[in-house]
Amino acid sequence: MALRFIIHIVGDLAQPLHNGNGTDRGGNDLKVTWFGKPTNLHSVWDSLLVGDEQLTFSEMAAWLNARITPADVKEWSSADPRVWMADSVIVRDQVYPPSSDSALGYRYVYENTPRMERQLEKGGVRLAAYLNNVF
């Protein structure tokens, strides 16, 4: 159970909207449409954006892992969750759509898929580094 909690927390810290701005419950209160379907920004980042990759979890993990360089591992392996949060806050501030546009589609995918993929890579490296430290 403790391991499941660690995995969940480290993953949450990599999701930019889990490091909320204090005004919209991490994007839950920001109503948007995703290719015409009503949702909220938090759901876009929790599942819809990554789901559009059309890969299994194993395929996605292998693909992302192949892109991680030794320099990335060195840079992202800080054991301090405050560093992880600060990093996600920078990304969080980039993922909010312009206030005039709540209709998210291909442009949003194009602009944010690289951010999402990088956050997944960072989360994986940070989880591995944390577990290696603990065990």
PDB file of C-alpha atoms in Angstrom:
ATOM      1  CA  MET A   1       0.000   0.000   0.000  1.00  0.00           C
ATOM      2  CA  ALA A   2       2.817   2.429   0.821  1.00  0.00           C
ATOM      3  CA  LEU A   3       4.456   1.805  -2.556  1.00  0.00           C
ATOM      4  CA  ARG A   4       1.170   2.536  -4.320  1.00  0.00           C
ATOM      5  CA  PHE A   5       0.955   5.832  -2.409  1.00  0.00           C
ATOM      6  CA  ILE A   6       4.511   6.815  -3.381  1.00  0.00           C
ATOM      7  CA  ILE A   7       3.842   6.043  -7.047  1.00  0.00           C
ATOM      8  CA  HIS A   8       0.620   8.053  -6.945  1.00  0.00           C
ATOM      9  CA  ILE A   9       2.177  11.100  -5.253  1.00  0.00           C
ATOM     10  CA  VAL A  10       5.216  11.227  -7.541  1.00  0.00           C
ATOM     11  CA  GLY A  11       2.913  10.937 -10.546  1.00  0.00           C
ATOM     12  CA  ASP A  12       0.655  13.688  -9.223  1.00  0.00           C
ATOM     13  CA  LEU A  13       3.618  16.014  -8.785  1.00  0.00           C
ATOM     14  CA  ALA A  14       4.478  15.567 -12.470  1.00  0.00           C
ATOM     15  CA  GLN A  15       0.934  16.488 -13.566  1.00  0.00           C
ATOM     16  CA  PRO A  16       1.092  20.289 -13.877  1.00  0.00           C
ATOM     17  CA  LEU A  17      -2.485  20.930 -12.774  1.00  0.00           C
ATOM     18  CA  HIS A  18      -1.954  18.989  -9.546  1.00  0.00           C
ATOM     19  CA  ASN A  19       0.250  21.928  -8.592  1.00  0.00           C
ATOM     20  CA  GLY A  20      -2.741  24.249  -8.703  1.00  0.00           C
ATOM     21  CA  ASN A  21      -2.900  27.988  -8.970  1.00  0.00           C
ATOM     22  CA  GLY A  22      -5.301  28.193  -6.024  1.00  0.00           C
ATOM     23  CA  THR A  23      -8.254  29.467  -8.016  1.00  0.00           C
ATOM     24  CA  ASP A  24      -9.756  26.612 -10.016  1.00  0.00           C
ATOM     25  CA  ARG A  25      -9.135  23.383  -8.086  1.00  0.00           C
ATOM     26  CA  GLY A  26      -6.322  22.328 -10.394  1.00  0.00           C
ATOM     27  CA  GLY A  27      -8.250  22.988 -13.595  1.00  0.00           C
ATOM     28  CA  ASN A  28     -11.375  21.131 -12.425  1.00  0.00           C
ATOM     29  CA  ASP A  29     -13.401  24.357 -12.449  1.00  0.00           C
ATOM     30  CA  LEU A  30     -12.132  25.462 -15.861  1.00  0.00           C
ATOM     31  CA  LYS A  31     -14.733  24.212 -18.317  1.00  0.00           C
ATOM     32  CA  VAL A  32     -13.439  23.489 -21.811  1.00  0.00           C
ATOM     33  CA  THR A  33     -14.441  21.416 -24.780  1.00  0.00           C
ATOM     34  CA  TRP A  34     -12.133  18.688 -26.051  1.00  0.00           C
ATOM     35  CA  PHE A  35     -12.788  18.229 -29.742  1.00  0.00           C
ATOM     36  CA  GLY A  36     -16.330  19.466 -29.151  1.00  0.00           C
ATOM     37  CA  LYS A  37     -17.072  17.390 -26.032  1.00  0.00           C
ATOM     38  CA  PRO A  38     -17.583  19.196 -22.695  1.00  0.00           C
ATOM     39  CA  THR A  39     -14.978  18.476 -20.022  1.00  0.00           C
ATOM     40  CA  ASN A  40     -12.552  20.410 -17.827  1.00  0.00           C
ATOM     41  CA  LEU A  41      -8.871  21.220 -18.153  1.00  0.00           C
ATOM     42  CA  HIS A  42      -7.914  18.820 -15.362  1.00  0.00           C
ATOM     43  CA  SER A  43      -9.445  15.885 -17.234  1.00  0.00           C
ATOM     44  CA  VAL A  44      -7.610  16.914 -20.387  1.00  0.00           C
ATOM     45  CA  TRP A  45      -4.313  16.610 -18.509  1.00  0.00           C
ATOM     46  CA  ASP A  46      -5.242  13.575 -16.407  1.00  0.00           C
ATOM     47  CA  SER A  47      -6.347  11.371 -19.274  1.00  0.00           C
ATOM     48  CA  LEU A  48      -7.527  12.886 -22.550  1.00  0.00           C
ATOM     49  CA  LEU A  49      -4.241  14.318 -23.837  1.00  0.00           C
ATOM     50  CA  VAL A  50      -2.258  11.156 -23.096  1.00  0.00           C
ATOM     51  CA  GLY A  51      -5.121   8.982 -24.343  1.00  0.00           C
ATOM     52  CA  ASP A  52      -4.942  10.634 -27.742  1.00  0.00           C
ATOM     53  CA  GLU A  53      -1.514   9.061 -28.216  1.00  0.00           C
ATOM     54  CA  GLN A  54      -3.338   5.758 -28.920  1.00  0.00           C
ATOM     55  CA  LEU A  55      -0.569   3.720 -27.277  1.00  0.00           C
ATOM     56  CA  THR A  56      -0.805   1.100 -24.566  1.00  0.00           C
ATOM     57  CA  PHE A  57       0.835   2.033 -21.266  1.00  0.00           C
ATOM     58  CA  SER A  58       3.694  -0.356 -22.074  1.00  0.00           C
ATOM     59  CA  GLU A  59       4.195   1.140 -25.527  1.00  0.00           C
ATOM     60  CA  MET A  60       4.101   4.676 -24.150  1.00  0.00           C
ATOM     61  CA  ALA A  61       6.575   3.830 -21.381  1.00  0.00           C
ATOM     62  CA  ALA A  62       9.008   2.193 -23.799  1.00  0.00           C
ATOM     63  CA  TRP A  63       8.768   5.076 -26.256  1.00  0.00           C
ATOM     64  CA  LEU A  64       9.285   7.746 -23.589  1.00  0.00           C
ATOM     65  CA  ASN A  65      12.082   5.789 -21.892  1.00  0.00           C
ATOM     66  CA  ALA A  66      13.992   5.564 -25.177  1.00  0.00           C
ATOM     67  CA  ARG A  67      14.052   9.377 -25.386  1.00  0.00           C
ATOM     68  CA  ILE A  68      15.493   9.984 -21.910  1.00  0.00           C
ATOM     69  CA  THR A  69      19.197  10.831 -22.009  1.00  0.00           C
ATOM     70  CA  PRO A  70      21.791  10.385 -19.239  1.00  0.00           C
ATOM     71  CA  ALA A  71      21.838  14.195 -18.954  1.00  0.00           C
ATOM     72  CA  ASP A  72      18.053  14.162 -18.380  1.00  0.00           C
ATOM     73  CA  VAL A  73      18.438  11.559 -15.641  1.00  0.00           C
ATOM     74  CA  LYS A  74      21.119  13.629 -13.933  1.00  0.00           C
ATOM     75  CA  GLU A  75      19.055  16.825 -14.160  1.00  0.00           C
ATOM     76  CA  TRP A  76      15.764  15.302 -12.998  1.00  0.00           C
ATOM     77  CA  SER A  77      17.001  13.004 -10.221  1.00  0.00           C
ATOM     78  CA  SER A  78      16.740  15.527  -7.396  1.00  0.00           C
ATOM     79  CA  ALA A  79      15.288  13.881  -4.308  1.00  0.00           C
ATOM     80  CA  ASP A  80      13.492  17.067  -3.272  1.00  0.00           C
ATOM     81  CA  PRO A  81       9.761  17.057  -4.095  1.00  0.00           C
ATOM     82  CA  ARG A  82       9.755  20.859  -3.783  1.00  0.00           C
ATOM     83  CA  VAL A  83      12.004  20.964  -6.857  1.00  0.00           C
ATOM     84  CA  TRP A  84       9.560  18.696  -8.704  1.00  0.00           C
ATOM     85  CA  MET A  85       6.637  20.932  -7.739  1.00  0.00           C
ATOM     86  CA  ALA A  86       8.437  24.111  -8.814  1.00  0.00           C
ATOM     87  CA  ASP A  87       9.209  22.493 -12.153  1.00  0.00           C
ATOM     88  CA  SER A  88       5.560  21.494 -12.643  1.00  0.00           C
ATOM     89  CA  VAL A  89       4.394  25.005 -11.740  1.00  0.00           C
ATOM     90  CA  ILE A  90       6.429  26.378 -14.656  1.00  0.00           C
ATOM     91  CA  VAL A  91       4.680  23.938 -16.982  1.00  0.00           C
ATOM     92  CA  ARG A  92       1.298  24.573 -15.358  1.00  0.00           C
ATOM     93  CA  ASP A  93       1.515  28.237 -16.237  1.00  0.00           C
ATOM     94  CA  GLN A  94       2.001  27.286 -19.907  1.00  0.00           C
ATOM     95  CA  VAL A  95      -0.921  24.869 -20.281  1.00  0.00           C
ATOM     96  CA  TYR A  96      -3.872  27.140 -19.579  1.00  0.00           C
ATOM     97  CA  PRO A  97      -5.668  28.046 -22.804  1.00  0.00           C
ATOM     98  CA  PRO A  98      -6.109  31.723 -23.654  1.00  0.00           C
ATOM     99  CA  SER A  99      -9.073  33.039 -21.666  1.00  0.00           C
ATOM    100  CA  SER A 100     -10.978  33.674 -24.868  1.00  0.00           C
ATOM    101  CA  ASP A 101     -10.654  30.091 -26.126  1.00  0.00           C
ATOM    102  CA  SER A 102     -12.085  27.173 -24.200  1.00  0.00           C
ATOM    103  CA  ALA A 103     -12.448  25.017 -27.329  1.00  0.00           C
ATOM    104  CA  LEU A 104      -9.434  22.716 -27.278  1.00  0.00           C
ATOM    105  CA  GLY A 105      -8.470  20.697 -30.320  1.00  0.00           C
ATOM    106  CA  TYR A 106      -5.566  20.005 -32.633  1.00  0.00           C
ATOM    107  CA  ARG A 107      -3.669  23.205 -31.894  1.00  0.00           C
ATOM    108  CA  TYR A 108      -3.778  22.490 -28.144  1.00  0.00           C
ATOM    109  CA  VAL A 109      -2.624  18.917 -28.774  1.00  0.00           C
ATOM    110  CA  TYR A 110       0.221  20.158 -30.992  1.00  0.00           C
ATOM    111  CA  GLU A 111       1.374  22.716 -28.414  1.00  0.00           C
ATOM    112  CA  ASN A 112       0.992  20.571 -25.294  1.00  0.00           C
ATOM    113  CA  THR A 113       1.785  16.976 -26.252  1.00  0.00           C
ATOM    114  CA  PRO A 114       5.544  17.634 -25.972  1.00  0.00           C
ATOM    115  CA  ARG A 115       4.972  19.167 -22.508  1.00  0.00           C
ATOM    116  CA  MET A 116       2.867  16.212 -21.410  1.00  0.00           C
ATOM    117  CA  GLU A 117       5.423  13.712 -22.676  1.00  0.00           C
ATOM    118  CA  ARG A 118       8.266  15.545 -20.933  1.00  0.00           C
ATOM    119  CA  GLN A 119       6.342  15.584 -17.653  1.00  0.00           C
ATOM    120  CA  LEU A 120       5.754  11.832 -17.944  1.00  0.00           C
ATOM    121  CA  GLU A 121       9.472  11.315 -18.571  1.00  0.00           C
ATOM    122  CA  LYS A 122      10.399  13.463 -15.576  1.00  0.00           C
ATOM    123  CA  GLY A 123       7.904  11.663 -13.356  1.00  0.00           C
ATOM    124  CA  GLY A 124       9.324   8.279 -14.339  1.00  0.00           C
ATOM    125  CA  VAL A 125      12.918   9.332 -13.714  1.00  0.00           C
ATOM    126  CA  ARG A 126      12.014  10.938 -10.391  1.00  0.00           C
ATOM    127  CA  LEU A 127      10.078   7.892  -9.247  1.00  0.00           C
ATOM    128  CA  ALA A 128      12.993   5.614 -10.153  1.00  0.00           C
ATOM    129  CA  ALA A 129      15.484   7.885  -8.368  1.00  0.00           C
ATOM    130  CA  TYR A 130      13.278   8.059  -5.273  1.00  0.00           C
ATOM    131  CA  LEU A 131      12.784   4.293  -5.139  1.00  0.00           C
ATOM    132  CA  ASN A 132      16.515   3.699  -5.684  1.00  0.00           C
ATOM    133  CA  ASN A 133      17.222   6.021  -2.737  1.00  0.00           C
ATOM    134  CA  VAL A 134      14.710   4.329  -0.459  1.00  0.00           C
ATOM    135  CA  PHE A 135      15.442   0.729  -1.370  1.00  0.00           C
TER     136      PHE A 135
END
